[in-house]
Tab-separated table of C-alpha atoms in Angstrom:
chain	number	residue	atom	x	y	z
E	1	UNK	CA	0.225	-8.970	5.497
E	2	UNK	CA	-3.409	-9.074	6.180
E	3	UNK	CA	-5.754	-7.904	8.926
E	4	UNK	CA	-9.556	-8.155	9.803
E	5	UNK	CA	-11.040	-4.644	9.164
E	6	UNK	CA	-14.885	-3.660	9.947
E	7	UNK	CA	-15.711	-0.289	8.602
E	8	UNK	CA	-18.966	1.827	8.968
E	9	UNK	CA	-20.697	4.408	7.361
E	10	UNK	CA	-23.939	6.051	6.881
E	11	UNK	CA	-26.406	6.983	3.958
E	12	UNK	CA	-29.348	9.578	4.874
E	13	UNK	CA	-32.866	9.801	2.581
E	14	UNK	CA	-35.773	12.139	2.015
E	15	UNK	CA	-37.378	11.017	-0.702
E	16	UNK	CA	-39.699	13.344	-2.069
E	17	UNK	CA	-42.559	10.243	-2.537
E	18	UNK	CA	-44.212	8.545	0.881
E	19	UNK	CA	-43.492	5.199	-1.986
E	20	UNK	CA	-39.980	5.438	-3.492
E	21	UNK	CA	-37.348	2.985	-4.987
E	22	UNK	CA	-33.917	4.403	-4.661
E	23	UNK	CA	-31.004	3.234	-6.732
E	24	UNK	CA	-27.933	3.068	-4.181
E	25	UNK	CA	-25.361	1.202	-5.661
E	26	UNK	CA	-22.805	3.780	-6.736
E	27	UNK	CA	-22.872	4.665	-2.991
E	28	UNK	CA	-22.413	1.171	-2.036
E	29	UNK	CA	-19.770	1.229	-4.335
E	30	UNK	CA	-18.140	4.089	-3.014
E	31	UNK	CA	-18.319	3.044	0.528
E	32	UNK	CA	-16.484	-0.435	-0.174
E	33	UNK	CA	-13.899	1.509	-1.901
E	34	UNK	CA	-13.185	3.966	0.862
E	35	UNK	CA	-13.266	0.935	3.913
E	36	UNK	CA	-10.295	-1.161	2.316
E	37	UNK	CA	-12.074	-3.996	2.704
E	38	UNK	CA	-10.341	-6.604	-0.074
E	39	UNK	CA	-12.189	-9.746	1.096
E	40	UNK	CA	-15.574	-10.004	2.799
E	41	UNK	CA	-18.727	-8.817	3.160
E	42	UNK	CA	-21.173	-5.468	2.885
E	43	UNK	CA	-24.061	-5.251	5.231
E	44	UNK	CA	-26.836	-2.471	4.189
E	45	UNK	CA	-29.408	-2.334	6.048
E	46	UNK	CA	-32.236	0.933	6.813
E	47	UNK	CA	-32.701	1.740	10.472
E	48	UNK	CA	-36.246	1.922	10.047
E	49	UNK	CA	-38.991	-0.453	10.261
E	50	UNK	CA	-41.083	0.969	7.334
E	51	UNK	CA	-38.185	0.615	4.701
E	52	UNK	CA	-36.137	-1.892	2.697
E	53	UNK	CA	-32.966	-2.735	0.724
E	54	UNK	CA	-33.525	-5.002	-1.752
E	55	UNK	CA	-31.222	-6.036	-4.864
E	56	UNK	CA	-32.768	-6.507	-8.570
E	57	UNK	CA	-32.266	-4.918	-12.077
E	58	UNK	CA	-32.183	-1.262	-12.217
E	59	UNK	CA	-35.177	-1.586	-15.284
E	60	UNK	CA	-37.824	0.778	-15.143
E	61	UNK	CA	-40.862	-1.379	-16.062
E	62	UNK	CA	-39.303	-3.898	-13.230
E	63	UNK	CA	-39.284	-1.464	-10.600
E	64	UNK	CA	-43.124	-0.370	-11.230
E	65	UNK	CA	-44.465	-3.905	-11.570
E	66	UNK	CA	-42.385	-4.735	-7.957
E	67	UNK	CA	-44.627	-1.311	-6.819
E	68	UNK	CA	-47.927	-2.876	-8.548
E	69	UNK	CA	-47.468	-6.427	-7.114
E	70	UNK	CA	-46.022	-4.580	-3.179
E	71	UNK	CA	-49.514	-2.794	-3.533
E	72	UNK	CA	-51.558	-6.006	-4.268
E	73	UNK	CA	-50.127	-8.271	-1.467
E	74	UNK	CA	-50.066	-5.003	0.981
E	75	UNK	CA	-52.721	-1.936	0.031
E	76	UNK	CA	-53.149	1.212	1.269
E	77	UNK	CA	-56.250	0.725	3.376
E	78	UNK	CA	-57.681	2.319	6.398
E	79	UNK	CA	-59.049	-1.217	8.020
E	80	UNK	CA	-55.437	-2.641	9.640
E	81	UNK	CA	-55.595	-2.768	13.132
E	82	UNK	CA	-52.408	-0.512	13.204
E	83	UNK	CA	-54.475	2.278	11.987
E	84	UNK	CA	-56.305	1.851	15.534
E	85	UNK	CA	-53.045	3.551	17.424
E	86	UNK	CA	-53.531	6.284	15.271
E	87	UNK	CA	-50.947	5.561	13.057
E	88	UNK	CA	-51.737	5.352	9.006
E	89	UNK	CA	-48.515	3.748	7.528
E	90	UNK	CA	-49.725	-0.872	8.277
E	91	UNK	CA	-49.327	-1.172	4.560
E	92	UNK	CA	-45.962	0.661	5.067
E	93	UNK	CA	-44.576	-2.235	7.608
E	94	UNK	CA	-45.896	-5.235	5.463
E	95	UNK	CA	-44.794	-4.096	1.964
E	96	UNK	CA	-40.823	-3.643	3.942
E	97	UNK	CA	-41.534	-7.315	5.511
E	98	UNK	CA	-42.411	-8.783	1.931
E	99	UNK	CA	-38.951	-7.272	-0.007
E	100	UNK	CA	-36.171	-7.971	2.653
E	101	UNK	CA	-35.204	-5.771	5.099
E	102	UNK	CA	-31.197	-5.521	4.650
E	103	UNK	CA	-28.776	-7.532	2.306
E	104	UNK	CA	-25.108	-8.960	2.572
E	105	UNK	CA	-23.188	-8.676	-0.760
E	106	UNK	CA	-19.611	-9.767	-1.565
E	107	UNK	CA	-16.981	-8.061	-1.661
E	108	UNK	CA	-13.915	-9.810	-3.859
E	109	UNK	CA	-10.545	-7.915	-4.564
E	110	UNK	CA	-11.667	-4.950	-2.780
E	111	UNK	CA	-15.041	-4.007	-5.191
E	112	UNK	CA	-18.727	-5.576	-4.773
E	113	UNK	CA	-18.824	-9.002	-6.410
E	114	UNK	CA	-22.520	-9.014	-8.171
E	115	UNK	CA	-23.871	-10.369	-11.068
E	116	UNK	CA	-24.598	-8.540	-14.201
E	117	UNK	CA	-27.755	-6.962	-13.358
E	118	UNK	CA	-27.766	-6.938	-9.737
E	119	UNK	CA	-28.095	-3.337	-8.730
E	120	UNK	CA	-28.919	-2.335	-4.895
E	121	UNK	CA	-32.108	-0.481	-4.125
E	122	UNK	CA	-33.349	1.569	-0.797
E	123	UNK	CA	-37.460	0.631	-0.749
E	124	UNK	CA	-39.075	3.441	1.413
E	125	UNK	CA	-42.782	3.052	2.099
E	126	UNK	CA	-43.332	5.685	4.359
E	127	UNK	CA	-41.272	8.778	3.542
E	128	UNK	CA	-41.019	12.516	3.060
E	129	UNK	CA	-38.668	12.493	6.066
E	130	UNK	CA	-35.106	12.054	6.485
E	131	UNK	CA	-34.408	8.529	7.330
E	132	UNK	CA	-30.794	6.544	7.529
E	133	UNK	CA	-29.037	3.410	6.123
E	134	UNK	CA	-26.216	1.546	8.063
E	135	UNK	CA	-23.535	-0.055	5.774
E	136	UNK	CA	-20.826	-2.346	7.583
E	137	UNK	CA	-17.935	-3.797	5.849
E	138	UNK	CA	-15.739	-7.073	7.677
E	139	UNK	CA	-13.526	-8.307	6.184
E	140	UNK	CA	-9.823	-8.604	5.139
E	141	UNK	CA	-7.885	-5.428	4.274
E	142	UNK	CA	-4.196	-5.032	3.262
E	143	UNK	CA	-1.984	-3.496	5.528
């Protein structure tokens, strides 16, 4: 017999970087295997506005060209109108807008279902201080 399950957990981050691309899919991973979930779906999302999950190819050249063209489309530069609040992170909140801010993934006979290279990655943009990841799990579990 079956039963709908949801199942929650939380990752926590300091990167050492203010700019840092996080490989998180062994924890993803491991958090699917502990919820039982057999059937559904894995939310991850960060529970912060100036970070993002994104999924891509764990290559390193990739992940420094996605960090050249983040830094082309949304510089460091003291002339946003955020900066006016006396805050110093506007390039922060537009580079998270421009690589998604959470993903839902498959889950199939209780393990992520993702293609070859897909790999899960936690974007922060404005670090050095401990920030947190939900991860939510619905889906069908065996009793």
């Amino acid at each position: 017999m079956s039963t709908i399950k949801a199942h929650t957990e939380y990752l926590s981050f300091h990167t050492d970087e203010r700019y840092e691309m996080v490989h998180i899919t062994p924890q993803i991973e491991e958090i699917v295997r502990r919820s039982g979930v057999e059937d559904g779906l894995c939310f991850v999302s960060p529970m912060h506005i100036t970070a993002a999950i994104y999924v891509n190819d764990n290559e390193d050249g990739l992940i420094e060209d996605i960090g050249t063209w983040l830094e082309k489309l949304a510089p460091a530069w003291p002339g946003y109108k955020h900066h006016q609040t006396g805050e110093d992170n506007a390039d922060a909140h537009l580079k998270a807008l421009l690589l998604h801010h959470e993903t839902t993934l498959p889950v199939t006979k209780g393990r992520l279902d993702l293609g070859t290279w897909q790999r899960i990655f936690y974007a922060e943009f404005d670090g050095q201080r401990r920030k947190r990841v939900i991860v939510k799990l619905l889906g069908v579990a065996k009793e």
